[in-house]
Amino acid sequence: MSRSIDLEERRRTVSEAACRVLARDGLGALSVRNVAAEAGLPPSTVRYAFPTQASVREHAISLVFARTRERIDAIPDDLASGDRVRAVLVELLPLDEERVIELDVYLALGNAALTDPGLRPALDRVVAEMRQWCEIVLDLLGVPEADREYEARRLHALVDGLAMHVARLAPGESGDWAIAVLERHVAGLVAGH
């Protein structure tokens, strides 16, 4: 294995560990020592992969959205547009443990970005990508260009709000109601255009 592939794999391992620490223990616990312990690596290895705490944070938030992107990209292109819309929107909700962790990381680092100018560009990329997914959904639904900006903002706000509620469900409680809300919203968009 080449050094660059090994380093990238190490960064992914460390980022995944950082995500688990953030989701479980909060931003204050995100230290080289805690991330190294979570990853089962010596602290020097974590420092080699990420020389600064800021680089760990930035890579963690990028990893969260890379995973979301991978899941959305894996949705078959040959699905009917309504099925594809549903599949994309469902991927944006934290309906399993992995996506709950991803949302927790996004929230922790999103809040940190408000006071950490170095983290702001990563957050801005994440928000832009989320908006792009909303626009893809609207395109699949045939929403007219004249209504696109308003509807993209509305859909983005709806998905974000639902994600917050779903992530805080009691253990074993179903998030099916959130999918039903999205489906009703989509049906309203289709009927209105």
Short mmCIF file of C-alpha atoms in Angstrom, two decimals:
data_model
loop_
_atom_site.label_atom_id
_atom_site.label_comp_id
_atom_site.label_asym_id
_atom_site.label_seq_id
_atom_site.Cartn_x
_atom_site.Cartn_y
_atom_site.Cartn_z
CA MET A 1 0.00 0.00 0.00
CA SER A 2 1.38 3.42 -0.89
CA ARG A 3 2.06 6.00 1.80
CA SER A 4 -0.61 8.37 0.47
CA ILE A 5 -3.31 5.67 0.57
CA ASP A 6 -2.14 4.65 4.05
CA LEU A 7 -2.24 8.26 5.26
CA GLU A 8 -5.71 8.79 3.80
CA GLU A 9 -6.96 5.60 5.47
CA ARG A 10 -5.40 6.75 8.74
CA ARG A 11 -7.11 10.12 8.40
CA ARG A 12 -10.42 8.38 7.84
CA THR A 13 -9.89 6.18 10.91
CA VAL A 14 -8.98 9.20 13.04
CA SER A 15 -11.90 11.23 11.66
CA GLU A 16 -14.34 8.42 12.42
CA ALA A 17 -12.98 8.25 15.96
CA ALA A 18 -13.27 12.03 16.28
CA CYS A 19 -16.89 11.82 15.14
CA ARG A 20 -17.68 9.21 17.78
CA VAL A 21 -15.98 11.29 20.51
CA LEU A 22 -17.85 14.43 19.41
CA ALA A 23 -21.22 12.69 19.27
CA ARG A 24 -20.77 10.88 22.56
CA ASP A 25 -18.85 13.38 24.68
CA GLY A 26 -19.20 16.78 23.00
CA LEU A 27 -16.79 19.28 21.52
CA GLY A 28 -14.93 19.84 24.79
CA ALA A 29 -13.77 16.22 24.74
CA LEU A 30 -12.26 16.45 21.27
CA SER A 31 -8.60 16.12 22.18
CA VAL A 32 -5.70 14.25 20.62
CA ARG A 33 -5.59 11.93 23.63
CA ASN A 34 -9.32 11.10 23.50
CA VAL A 35 -9.40 10.65 19.74
CA ALA A 36 -6.29 8.46 19.84
CA ALA A 37 -7.83 6.29 22.57
CA GLU A 38 -11.08 5.98 20.60
CA ALA A 39 -9.17 5.02 17.43
CA GLY A 40 -6.87 2.62 19.28
CA LEU A 41 -3.82 4.55 18.07
CA PRO A 42 -0.93 6.28 19.77
CA PRO A 43 -1.33 10.07 20.06
CA SER A 44 1.71 10.58 17.83
CA THR A 45 -0.11 8.83 14.97
CA VAL A 46 -3.11 11.14 15.38
CA ARG A 47 -0.81 14.17 15.35
CA TYR A 48 0.90 12.88 12.20
CA ALA A 49 -2.42 12.49 10.40
CA PHE A 50 -3.77 15.80 11.74
CA PRO A 51 -1.13 18.21 13.01
CA THR A 52 -3.72 20.62 14.45
CA GLN A 53 -7.01 20.30 16.28
CA ALA A 54 -8.56 22.49 13.59
CA SER A 55 -7.58 19.96 10.91
CA VAL A 56 -9.31 17.17 12.87
CA ARG A 57 -12.47 19.26 13.11
CA GLU A 58 -12.48 20.20 9.44
CA HIS A 59 -11.89 16.64 8.29
CA ALA A 60 -14.61 15.32 10.62
CA ILE A 61 -17.28 17.61 9.19
CA SER A 62 -16.08 16.87 5.65
CA LEU A 63 -16.29 13.13 6.39
CA VAL A 64 -19.89 13.45 7.55
CA PHE A 65 -20.96 14.98 4.27
CA ALA A 66 -18.77 12.69 2.20
CA ARG A 67 -20.67 9.77 3.69
CA THR A 68 -24.01 11.41 2.95
CA ARG A 69 -22.84 12.11 -0.60
CA GLU A 70 -21.76 8.47 -1.02
CA ARG A 71 -25.18 7.24 0.11
CA ILE A 72 -27.01 9.64 -2.21
CA ASP A 73 -24.71 8.82 -5.13
CA ALA A 74 -25.48 5.13 -4.57
CA ILE A 75 -29.19 5.69 -5.22
CA PRO A 76 -29.90 4.12 -8.62
CA ASP A 77 -30.35 6.64 -11.42
CA ASP A 78 -33.03 4.53 -13.05
CA LEU A 79 -35.55 4.99 -10.23
CA ALA A 80 -38.75 6.82 -11.05
CA SER A 81 -38.37 10.47 -10.08
CA GLY A 82 -40.78 10.18 -7.12
CA ASP A 83 -38.90 7.18 -5.74
CA ARG A 84 -35.57 8.92 -6.24
CA VAL A 85 -36.87 12.03 -4.44
CA ARG A 86 -37.98 9.93 -1.50
CA ALA A 87 -34.68 8.06 -1.39
CA VAL A 88 -32.63 11.29 -1.39
CA LEU A 89 -34.75 12.90 1.33
CA VAL A 90 -34.65 9.79 3.52
CA GLU A 91 -30.85 9.81 3.33
CA LEU A 92 -30.88 13.32 4.82
CA LEU A 93 -32.67 12.18 7.97
CA PRO A 94 -30.83 10.56 10.92
CA LEU A 95 -32.81 7.32 10.85
CA ASP A 96 -30.00 5.08 12.09
CA GLU A 97 -27.14 5.31 14.58
CA GLU A 98 -24.56 6.29 11.96
CA ARG A 99 -26.63 9.23 10.74
CA VAL A 100 -27.44 10.35 14.30
CA ILE A 101 -23.69 10.51 14.97
CA GLU A 102 -23.22 12.45 11.73
CA LEU A 103 -25.89 14.96 12.75
CA ASP A 104 -24.36 15.36 16.20
CA VAL A 105 -20.98 16.07 14.60
CA TYR A 106 -22.53 18.56 12.19
CA LEU A 107 -24.30 20.37 15.04
CA ALA A 108 -21.24 20.48 17.30
CA LEU A 109 -18.93 21.70 14.58
CA GLY A 110 -21.55 23.97 13.07
CA ASN A 111 -21.87 25.72 16.41
CA ALA A 112 -18.09 25.88 16.75
CA ALA A 113 -17.85 27.45 13.29
CA LEU A 114 -19.79 30.46 14.56
CA THR A 115 -16.76 31.49 16.60
CA ASP A 116 -13.96 29.67 14.76
CA PRO A 117 -13.26 31.40 11.43
CA GLY A 118 -11.00 28.54 10.36
CA LEU A 119 -13.90 26.10 10.51
CA ARG A 120 -16.39 28.36 8.74
CA PRO A 121 -15.38 27.40 5.15
CA ALA A 122 -16.04 23.71 5.87
CA LEU A 123 -19.44 24.55 7.33
CA ASP A 124 -20.27 26.77 4.36
CA ARG A 125 -19.42 23.90 1.97
CA VAL A 126 -21.70 21.57 3.94
CA VAL A 127 -24.61 24.03 3.89
CA ALA A 128 -24.12 24.62 0.14
CA GLU A 129 -24.13 20.88 -0.51
CA MET A 130 -27.31 20.40 1.50
CA ARG A 131 -28.92 23.19 -0.49
CA GLN A 132 -27.76 21.51 -3.71
CA TRP A 133 -29.46 18.24 -2.70
CA CYS A 134 -32.68 20.18 -2.07
CA GLU A 135 -32.40 21.75 -5.52
CA ILE A 136 -31.87 18.31 -7.09
CA VAL A 137 -35.08 17.15 -5.42
CA LEU A 138 -36.95 20.19 -6.75
CA ASP A 139 -35.57 19.58 -10.22
CA LEU A 140 -36.76 15.96 -10.10
CA LEU A 141 -40.20 17.23 -9.06
CA GLY A 142 -40.33 19.74 -11.91
CA VAL A 143 -40.64 22.79 -9.66
CA PRO A 144 -40.43 25.88 -11.91
CA GLU A 145 -37.26 27.94 -11.82
CA ALA A 146 -39.21 31.00 -10.63
CA ASP A 147 -40.14 29.17 -7.40
CA ARG A 148 -36.87 27.29 -6.98
CA GLU A 149 -35.00 29.53 -4.52
CA TYR A 150 -37.96 29.87 -2.16
CA GLU A 151 -38.82 26.16 -2.32
CA ALA A 152 -35.18 25.13 -1.84
CA ARG A 153 -34.97 27.22 1.33
CA ARG A 154 -38.27 25.83 2.57
CA LEU A 155 -37.28 22.22 1.89
CA HIS A 156 -33.86 22.75 3.47
CA ALA A 157 -35.48 24.19 6.60
CA LEU A 158 -37.97 21.32 6.74
CA VAL A 159 -35.29 18.65 6.40
CA ASP A 160 -33.08 20.33 9.01
CA GLY A 161 -35.98 20.64 11.46
CA LEU A 162 -37.11 17.07 10.97
CA ALA A 163 -33.54 15.85 11.39
CA MET A 164 -33.31 17.59 14.76
CA HIS A 165 -36.53 15.97 15.97
CA VAL A 166 -35.69 12.51 14.65
CA ALA A 167 -32.22 12.53 16.19
CA ARG A 168 -33.74 13.06 19.63
CA LEU A 169 -36.32 10.29 19.51
CA ALA A 170 -36.42 7.87 22.40
CA PRO A 171 -34.63 4.56 21.79
CA GLY A 172 -36.80 2.32 19.66
CA GLU A 173 -39.16 5.13 18.66
CA SER A 174 -39.83 5.21 14.92
CA GLY A 175 -39.01 8.14 12.67
CA ASP A 176 -41.60 7.04 10.11
CA TRP A 177 -43.69 10.11 10.94
CA ALA A 178 -40.87 12.33 9.61
CA ILE A 179 -40.87 10.45 6.32
CA ALA A 180 -44.64 10.93 6.15
CA VAL A 181 -44.18 14.70 6.70
CA LEU A 182 -41.65 14.84 3.86
CA GLU A 183 -43.89 12.80 1.57
CA ARG A 184 -46.81 15.14 2.26
CA HIS A 185 -44.62 18.16 1.58
CA VAL A 186 -43.43 16.65 -1.70
CA ALA A 187 -47.02 15.83 -2.69
CA GLY A 188 -47.93 19.46 -2.03
CA LEU A 189 -45.07 20.65 -4.22
CA VAL A 190 -46.17 18.38 -7.05
CA ALA A 191 -49.83 19.42 -6.72
CA GLY A 192 -48.89 23.11 -6.60
CA HIS A 193 -46.83 23.03 -9.77
#
